[in-house]
XYZ file of C-alpha atoms in Angstrom:
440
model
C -6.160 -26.048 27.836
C -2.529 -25.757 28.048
C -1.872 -28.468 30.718
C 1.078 -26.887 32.432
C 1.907 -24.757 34.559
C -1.034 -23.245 37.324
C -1.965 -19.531 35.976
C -2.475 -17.823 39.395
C 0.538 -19.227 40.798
C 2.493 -15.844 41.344
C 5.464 -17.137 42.563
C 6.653 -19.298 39.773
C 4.625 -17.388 37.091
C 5.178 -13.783 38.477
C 7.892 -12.199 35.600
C 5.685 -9.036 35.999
C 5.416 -5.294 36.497
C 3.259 -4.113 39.431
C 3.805 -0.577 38.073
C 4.520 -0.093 34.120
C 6.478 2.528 33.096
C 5.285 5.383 31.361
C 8.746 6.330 29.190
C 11.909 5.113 28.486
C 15.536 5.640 29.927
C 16.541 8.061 27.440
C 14.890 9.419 24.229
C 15.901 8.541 20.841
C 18.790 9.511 18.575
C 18.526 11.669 15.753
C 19.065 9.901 12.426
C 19.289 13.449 10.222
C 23.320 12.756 9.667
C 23.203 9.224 9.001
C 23.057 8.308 5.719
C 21.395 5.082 4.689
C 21.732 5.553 0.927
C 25.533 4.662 0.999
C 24.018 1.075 2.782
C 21.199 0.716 0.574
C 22.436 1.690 -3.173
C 23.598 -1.684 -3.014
C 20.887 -3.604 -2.264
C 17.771 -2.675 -4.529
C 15.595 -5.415 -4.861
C 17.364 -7.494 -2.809
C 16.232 -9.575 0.601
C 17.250 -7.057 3.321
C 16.963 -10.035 6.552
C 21.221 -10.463 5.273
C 21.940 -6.856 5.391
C 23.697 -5.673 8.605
C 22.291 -1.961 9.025
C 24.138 0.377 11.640
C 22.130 0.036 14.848
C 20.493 4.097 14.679
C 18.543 3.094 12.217
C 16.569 0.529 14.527
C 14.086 1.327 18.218
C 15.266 -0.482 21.035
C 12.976 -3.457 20.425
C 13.771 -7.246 19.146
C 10.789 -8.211 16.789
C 9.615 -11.103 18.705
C 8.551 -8.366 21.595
C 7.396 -5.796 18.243
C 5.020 -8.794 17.870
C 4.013 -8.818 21.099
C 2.058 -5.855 20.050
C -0.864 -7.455 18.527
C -2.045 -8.194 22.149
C -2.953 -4.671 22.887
C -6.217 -4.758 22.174
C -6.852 -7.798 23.803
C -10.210 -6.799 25.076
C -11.717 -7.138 21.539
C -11.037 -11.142 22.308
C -13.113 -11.076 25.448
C -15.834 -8.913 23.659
C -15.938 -12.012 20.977
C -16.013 -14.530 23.985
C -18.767 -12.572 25.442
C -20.956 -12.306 22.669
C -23.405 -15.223 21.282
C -24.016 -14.539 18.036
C -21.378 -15.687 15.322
C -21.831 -12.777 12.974
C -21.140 -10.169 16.441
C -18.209 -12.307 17.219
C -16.018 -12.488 13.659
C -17.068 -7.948 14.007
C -14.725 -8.091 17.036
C -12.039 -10.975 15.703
C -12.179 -9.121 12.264
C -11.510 -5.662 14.646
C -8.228 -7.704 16.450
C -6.573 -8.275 12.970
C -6.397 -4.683 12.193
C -5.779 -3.318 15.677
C -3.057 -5.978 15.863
C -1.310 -3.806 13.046
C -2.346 -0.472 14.172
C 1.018 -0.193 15.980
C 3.191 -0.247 12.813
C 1.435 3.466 12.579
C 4.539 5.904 12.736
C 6.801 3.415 13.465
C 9.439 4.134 11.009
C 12.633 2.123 13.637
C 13.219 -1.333 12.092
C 13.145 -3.993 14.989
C 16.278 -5.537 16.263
C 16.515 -9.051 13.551
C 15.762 -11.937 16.546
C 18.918 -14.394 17.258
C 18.362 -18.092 16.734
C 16.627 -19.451 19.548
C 15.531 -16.112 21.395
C 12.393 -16.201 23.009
C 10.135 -13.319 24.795
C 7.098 -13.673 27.254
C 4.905 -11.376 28.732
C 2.177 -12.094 30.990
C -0.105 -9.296 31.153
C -2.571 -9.985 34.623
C -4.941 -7.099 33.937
C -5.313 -7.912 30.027
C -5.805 -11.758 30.609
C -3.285 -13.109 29.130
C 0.643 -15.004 28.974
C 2.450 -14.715 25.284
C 5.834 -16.793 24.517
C 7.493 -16.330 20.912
C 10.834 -17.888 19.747
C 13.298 -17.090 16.805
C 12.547 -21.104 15.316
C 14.281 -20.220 12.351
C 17.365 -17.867 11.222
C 17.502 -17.725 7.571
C 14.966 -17.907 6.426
C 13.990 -15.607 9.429
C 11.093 -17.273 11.330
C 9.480 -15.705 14.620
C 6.511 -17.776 16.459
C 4.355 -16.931 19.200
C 1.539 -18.426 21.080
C -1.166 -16.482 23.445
C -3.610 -17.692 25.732
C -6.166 -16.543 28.174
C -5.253 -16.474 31.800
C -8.951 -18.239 32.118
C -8.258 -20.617 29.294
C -10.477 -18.352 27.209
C -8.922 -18.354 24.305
C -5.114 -19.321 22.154
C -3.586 -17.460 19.995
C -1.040 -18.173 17.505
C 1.185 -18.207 14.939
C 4.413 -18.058 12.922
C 5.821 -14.895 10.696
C 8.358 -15.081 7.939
C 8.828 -10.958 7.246
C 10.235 -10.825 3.716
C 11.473 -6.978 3.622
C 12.474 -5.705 0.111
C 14.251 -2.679 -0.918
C 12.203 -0.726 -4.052
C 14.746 2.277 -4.198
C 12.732 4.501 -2.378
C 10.676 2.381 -0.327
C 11.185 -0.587 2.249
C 8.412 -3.406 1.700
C 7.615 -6.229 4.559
C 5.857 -8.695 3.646
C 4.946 -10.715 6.723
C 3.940 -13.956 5.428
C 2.867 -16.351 8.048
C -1.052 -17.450 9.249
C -2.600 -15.924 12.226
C -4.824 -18.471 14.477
C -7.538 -17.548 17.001
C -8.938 -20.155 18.672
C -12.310 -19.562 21.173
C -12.975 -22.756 23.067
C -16.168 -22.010 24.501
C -17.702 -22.239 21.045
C -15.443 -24.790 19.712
C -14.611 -21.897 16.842
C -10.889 -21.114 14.892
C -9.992 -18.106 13.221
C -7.479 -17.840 10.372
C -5.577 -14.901 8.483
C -2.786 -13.421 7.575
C -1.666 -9.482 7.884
C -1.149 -6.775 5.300
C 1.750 -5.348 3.850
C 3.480 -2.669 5.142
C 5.942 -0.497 3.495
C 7.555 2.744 4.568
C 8.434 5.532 1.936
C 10.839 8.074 1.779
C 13.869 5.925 2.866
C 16.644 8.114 1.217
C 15.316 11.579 1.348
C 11.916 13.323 3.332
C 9.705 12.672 6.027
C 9.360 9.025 6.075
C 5.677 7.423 6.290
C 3.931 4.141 6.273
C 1.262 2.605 4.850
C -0.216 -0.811 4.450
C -1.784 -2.985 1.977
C -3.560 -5.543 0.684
C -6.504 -8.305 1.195
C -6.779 -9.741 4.783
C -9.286 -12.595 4.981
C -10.379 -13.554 8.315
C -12.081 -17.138 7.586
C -14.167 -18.724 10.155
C -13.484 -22.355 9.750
C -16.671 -23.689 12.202
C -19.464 -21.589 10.108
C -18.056 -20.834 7.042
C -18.673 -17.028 7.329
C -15.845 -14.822 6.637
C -14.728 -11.187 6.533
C -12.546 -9.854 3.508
C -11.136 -7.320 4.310
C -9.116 -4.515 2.090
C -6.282 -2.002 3.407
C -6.026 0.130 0.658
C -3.249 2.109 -0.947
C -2.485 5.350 -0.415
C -3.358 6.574 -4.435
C -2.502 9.727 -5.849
C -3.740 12.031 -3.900
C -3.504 10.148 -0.427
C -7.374 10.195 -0.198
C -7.180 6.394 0.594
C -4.474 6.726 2.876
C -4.715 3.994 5.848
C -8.699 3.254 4.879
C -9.652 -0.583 5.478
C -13.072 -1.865 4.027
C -14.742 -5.110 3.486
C -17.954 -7.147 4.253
C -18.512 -9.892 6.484
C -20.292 -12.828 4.282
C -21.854 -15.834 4.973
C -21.181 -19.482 3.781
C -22.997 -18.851 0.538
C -21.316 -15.699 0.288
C -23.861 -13.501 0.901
C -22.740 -9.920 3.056
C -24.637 -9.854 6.192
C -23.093 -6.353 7.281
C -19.937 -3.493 5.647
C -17.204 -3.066 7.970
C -14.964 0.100 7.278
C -12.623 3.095 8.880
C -8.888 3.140 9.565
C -6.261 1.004 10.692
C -4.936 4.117 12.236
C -8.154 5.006 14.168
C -11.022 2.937 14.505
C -13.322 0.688 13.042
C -16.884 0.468 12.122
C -19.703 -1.761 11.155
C -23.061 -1.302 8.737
C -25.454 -2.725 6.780
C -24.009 -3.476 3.605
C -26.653 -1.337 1.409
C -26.127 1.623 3.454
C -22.519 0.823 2.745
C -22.496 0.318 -0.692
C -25.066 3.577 -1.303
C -22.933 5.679 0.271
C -19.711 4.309 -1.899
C -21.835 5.095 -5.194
C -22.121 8.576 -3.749
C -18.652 9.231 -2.764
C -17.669 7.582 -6.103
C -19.868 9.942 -8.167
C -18.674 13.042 -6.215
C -15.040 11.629 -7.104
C -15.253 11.354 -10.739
C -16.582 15.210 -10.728
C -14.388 16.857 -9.474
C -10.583 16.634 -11.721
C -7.209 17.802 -9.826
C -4.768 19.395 -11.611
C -2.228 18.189 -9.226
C 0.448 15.869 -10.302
C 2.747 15.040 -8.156
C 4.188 11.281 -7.952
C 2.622 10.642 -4.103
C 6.114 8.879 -2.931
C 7.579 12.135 -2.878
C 6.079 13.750 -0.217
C 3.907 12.491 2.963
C -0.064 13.061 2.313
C -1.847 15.288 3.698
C -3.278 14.087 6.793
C -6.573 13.121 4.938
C -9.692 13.393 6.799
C -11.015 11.107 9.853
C -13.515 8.129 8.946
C -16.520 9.942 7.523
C -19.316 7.894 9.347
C -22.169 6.098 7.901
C -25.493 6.544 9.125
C -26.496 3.470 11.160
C -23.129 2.510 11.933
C -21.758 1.103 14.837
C -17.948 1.788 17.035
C -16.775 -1.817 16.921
C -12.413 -0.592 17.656
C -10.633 2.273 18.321
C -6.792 2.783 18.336
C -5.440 3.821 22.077
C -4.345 7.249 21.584
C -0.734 7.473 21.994
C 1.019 9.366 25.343
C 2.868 12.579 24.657
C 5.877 11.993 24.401
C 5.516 9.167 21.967
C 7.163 11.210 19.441
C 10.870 11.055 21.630
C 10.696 7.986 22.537
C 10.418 5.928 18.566
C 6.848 6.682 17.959
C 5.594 3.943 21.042
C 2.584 3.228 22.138
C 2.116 3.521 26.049
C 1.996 -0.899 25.530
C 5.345 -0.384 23.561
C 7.200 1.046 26.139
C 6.407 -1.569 28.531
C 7.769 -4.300 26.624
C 10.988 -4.397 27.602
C 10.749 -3.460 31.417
C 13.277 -5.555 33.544
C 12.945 -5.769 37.049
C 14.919 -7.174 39.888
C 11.480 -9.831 40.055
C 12.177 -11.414 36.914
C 15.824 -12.163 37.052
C 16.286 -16.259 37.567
C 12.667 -16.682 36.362
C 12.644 -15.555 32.464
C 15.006 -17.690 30.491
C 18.433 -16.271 29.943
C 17.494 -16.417 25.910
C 14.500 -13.771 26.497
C 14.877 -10.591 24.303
C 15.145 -8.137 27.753
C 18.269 -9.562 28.394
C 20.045 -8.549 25.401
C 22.800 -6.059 25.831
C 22.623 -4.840 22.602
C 18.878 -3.449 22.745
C 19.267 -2.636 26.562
C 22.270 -0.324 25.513
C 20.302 1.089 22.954
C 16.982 1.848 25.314
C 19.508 3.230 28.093
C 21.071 6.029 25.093
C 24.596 3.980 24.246
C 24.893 4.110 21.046
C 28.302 3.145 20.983
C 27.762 0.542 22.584
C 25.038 -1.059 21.053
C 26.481 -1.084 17.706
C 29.532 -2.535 19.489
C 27.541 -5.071 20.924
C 24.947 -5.712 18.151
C 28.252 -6.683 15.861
C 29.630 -8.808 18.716
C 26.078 -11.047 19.214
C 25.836 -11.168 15.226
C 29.247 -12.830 14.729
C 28.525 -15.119 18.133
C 25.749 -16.420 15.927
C 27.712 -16.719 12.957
C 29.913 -18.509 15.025
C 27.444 -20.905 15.979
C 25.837 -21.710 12.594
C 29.673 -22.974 11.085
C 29.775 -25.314 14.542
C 26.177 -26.549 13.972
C 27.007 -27.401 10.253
C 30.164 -29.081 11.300
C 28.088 -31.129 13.566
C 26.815 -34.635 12.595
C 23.341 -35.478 12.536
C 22.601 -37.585 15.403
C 24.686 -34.875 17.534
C 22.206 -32.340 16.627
C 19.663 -34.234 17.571
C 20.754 -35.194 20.642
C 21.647 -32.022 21.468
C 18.139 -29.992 22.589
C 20.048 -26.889 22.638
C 20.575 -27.137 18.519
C 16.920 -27.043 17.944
C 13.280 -24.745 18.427
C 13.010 -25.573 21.964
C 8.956 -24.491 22.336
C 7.867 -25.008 19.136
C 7.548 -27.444 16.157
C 7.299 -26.847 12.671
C 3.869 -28.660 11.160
C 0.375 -28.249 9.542
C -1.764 -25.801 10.733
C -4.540 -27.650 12.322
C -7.075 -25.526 10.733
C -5.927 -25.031 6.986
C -3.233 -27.374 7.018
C -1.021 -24.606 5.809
C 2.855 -25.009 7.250
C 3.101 -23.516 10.583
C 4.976 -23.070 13.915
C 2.877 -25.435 16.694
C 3.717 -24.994 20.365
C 4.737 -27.798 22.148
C 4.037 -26.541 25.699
C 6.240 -26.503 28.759
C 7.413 -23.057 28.652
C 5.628 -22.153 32.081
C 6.868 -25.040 33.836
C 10.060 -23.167 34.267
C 12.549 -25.475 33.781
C 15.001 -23.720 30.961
C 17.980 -27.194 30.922
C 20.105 -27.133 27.959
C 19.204 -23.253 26.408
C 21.660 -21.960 23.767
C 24.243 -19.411 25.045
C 22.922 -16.754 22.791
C 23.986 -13.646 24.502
């Protein structure tokens, strides 16, 4: 599928972990005296991707490996592989777009902003699958990725733009971009793109997230398609983190419900049973009146009550609890704190542009503060730096130049819905990284 590179060759391939870790070096910093009002009075409404923010305020992570975490629940690819029935399949492909956001749960660190032409890869042996991403584009911010099976089971792709906007007492990210799943065995593509997330209580409280919006998983072979909706938290945070939707075919009829949490799990039923039980719950709702009234930003909701289950239904996804001591170490998932494992393996076989070589997030992981921020400043002008010399540069030196451009990927129409895109151009695994940017 790929035509590079030989998948069980360990000893050019190997960049892995034969034990992951289970925390990280040192647990996080407190943020309580850190004011991020005097940073942000400045700034409502405004694009945040240009504002530098002091380096507490983010987890040791570079968002091209924060990506990475849509790969967790990888297994819900193989379950669509494995199954013969189209409907069966877009239940599990429909399940991977929300677990793919399920890690944003909690996760109130912002992601280190990606340098121009950083890249990440992970190859993950007993999840079936290699990942590469690279920072294509720096403003407008542009991070793309590409997946595939270790069996040439499946690709996965695509390119985010995260436009993050400051509401006063809220932080919106938008990530526009198009997801693409591609199964070869049944000669099927998947399309969508994500929700929005936004996390409250930015200047005063206990922050929390939630996330929004219509996801549309289209299936471009059969026509069938699952909307989806992540709904908002409303006033009373009944509808906090609920997703719902039906999965319909060509003609747009629903051939089954699918509803839960993007915070827990996931669940499919026949779309009568679905819709009788919403007339109920709707009925019982407009009964009862609450004299509360209390704007909802102000305060976290209540932790409102697990999926009620439907009668019938069936456990399509749920989330992988979270270890322990996920609360000291940035809210991570057990995945999470994997992500940016170095070992003595990897050095002269990862690029030198790939995100675990960055001082600024390894001083952060290993509890320097001081010097992350110190070093966070120093790779920030570096790339300042290098933007005035690329502008000075004539055309045909640019070009010329490899090191100027995307090296692994190439900005075009997605094959699917011909919407612009991030394609990659393979090569990555052959392991020959000539003429990379001296980013670091």
């Amino acid at each position: 599928m790929s035509g590079e590179g030989n998948h069980g060759n360990q000893s050019s391939q190997h960049n892995g972990v034969r034990k992951h870790r289970t925390s990280l070096p040192a647990p996080m910093f407190s943020r309580k005296d850190v004011s991020i009002w005097s940073i942000l009075k400045k700034c409502i409404g405004m694009e945040l991707s240009k504002i530098a923010m002091p380096v507490i305020f983010n987890e040791p992570l570079s968002f091209l490996q924060r990506l990475t975490e849509y790969m967790e629940h990888t297994y819900l690819i193989h379950q669509a592989n494995a199954a013969t029935d189209s409907v069966e399949r877009m239940k599990c492909v429909a399940a991977f777009a929300v677990s793919a956001v399920a890690s944003q749960w909690e996760r109130t660190g912002k992601p280190f902003n990606p340098l121009l032409g950083e890249t990440y890869e992970l190859i993950r042996d007993d999840l079936g699958f290699r990942w590469v991403s690279e920072q294509v584009s720096h403003h407008p911010p542009v991070s793309a990725f590409h997946a595939e099976g270790l069996k040439d089971d499946f690709v996965f792709h695509g390119s985010i733009y995260p436009k993050l906007k400051f509401w006063g007492k809220s932080i919106e990210a938008e990530p526009k971009g198009i997801m693409t799943l591609e199964l070869p065995k049944y000669d099927e593509a998947y399309t969508w793109t994500n929700p929005t997330c936004c996390v409250h209580n930015i200047i005063v409280g206990q922050l929390w997230i939630e996330q929004y919006g219509n996801v549309e998983v289209i299936n471009h072979k059969t026509g069938e398609r699952c909307i989806m909706t992540f709904k908002p938290c409303g006033l009373f945070g009944k509808e906090l983190h609920k997703v719902e939707g039906y999965i319909l075919d060509k003609s747009k009829k629903k051939l089954c419900a699918i509803y839960g949490k993007w915070t827990e799990c996931l669940y499919t039923v026949d779309p009568a049973a679905f819709d009788a039980h919403k007339k109920n719950s709707d009925d019982r709702k407009g009964s009862k009146q609450s004299s509360v009234d209390e704007e909802p930003e102000e305060r976290p909701p209540p932790d409102a009550e697990s999926v009620q289950v439907i009668a019938g239904s069936e456990l399509i996804w749920r989330i992988t609890p979270r270890p322990d001591n996920s609360a000291k170490f940035y809210a991570f998932s057990t995945f999470a704190m994997q992500l940016n494992e170095l070992e003595k393996s990897m050095e002269g076989v990862v690029p030198l542009t790939d995100s675990r070589l960055r001082p600024d997030i390894r001083a952060m992981e290993n509890g320097d503060i001081d010097l992350a921020s110190a070093e966070k400043k120093r790779l920030e002008e570096k790339q300042r730096m290098a933007r005035k010399n690329r502008s000075k540069a004539t055309e045909e030196w640019k070009t010329r130049n490899a090191a100027l451009g995307p090296r692994w990927f190439q900005a075009g129409p997605n094959p699917h819905n011909k919407a612009q895109d991030w394609l990659y151009l393979k090569g990555y695994w052959n392991r020959n990284y000539s003429q990379l940017p001296d980013i670091y």
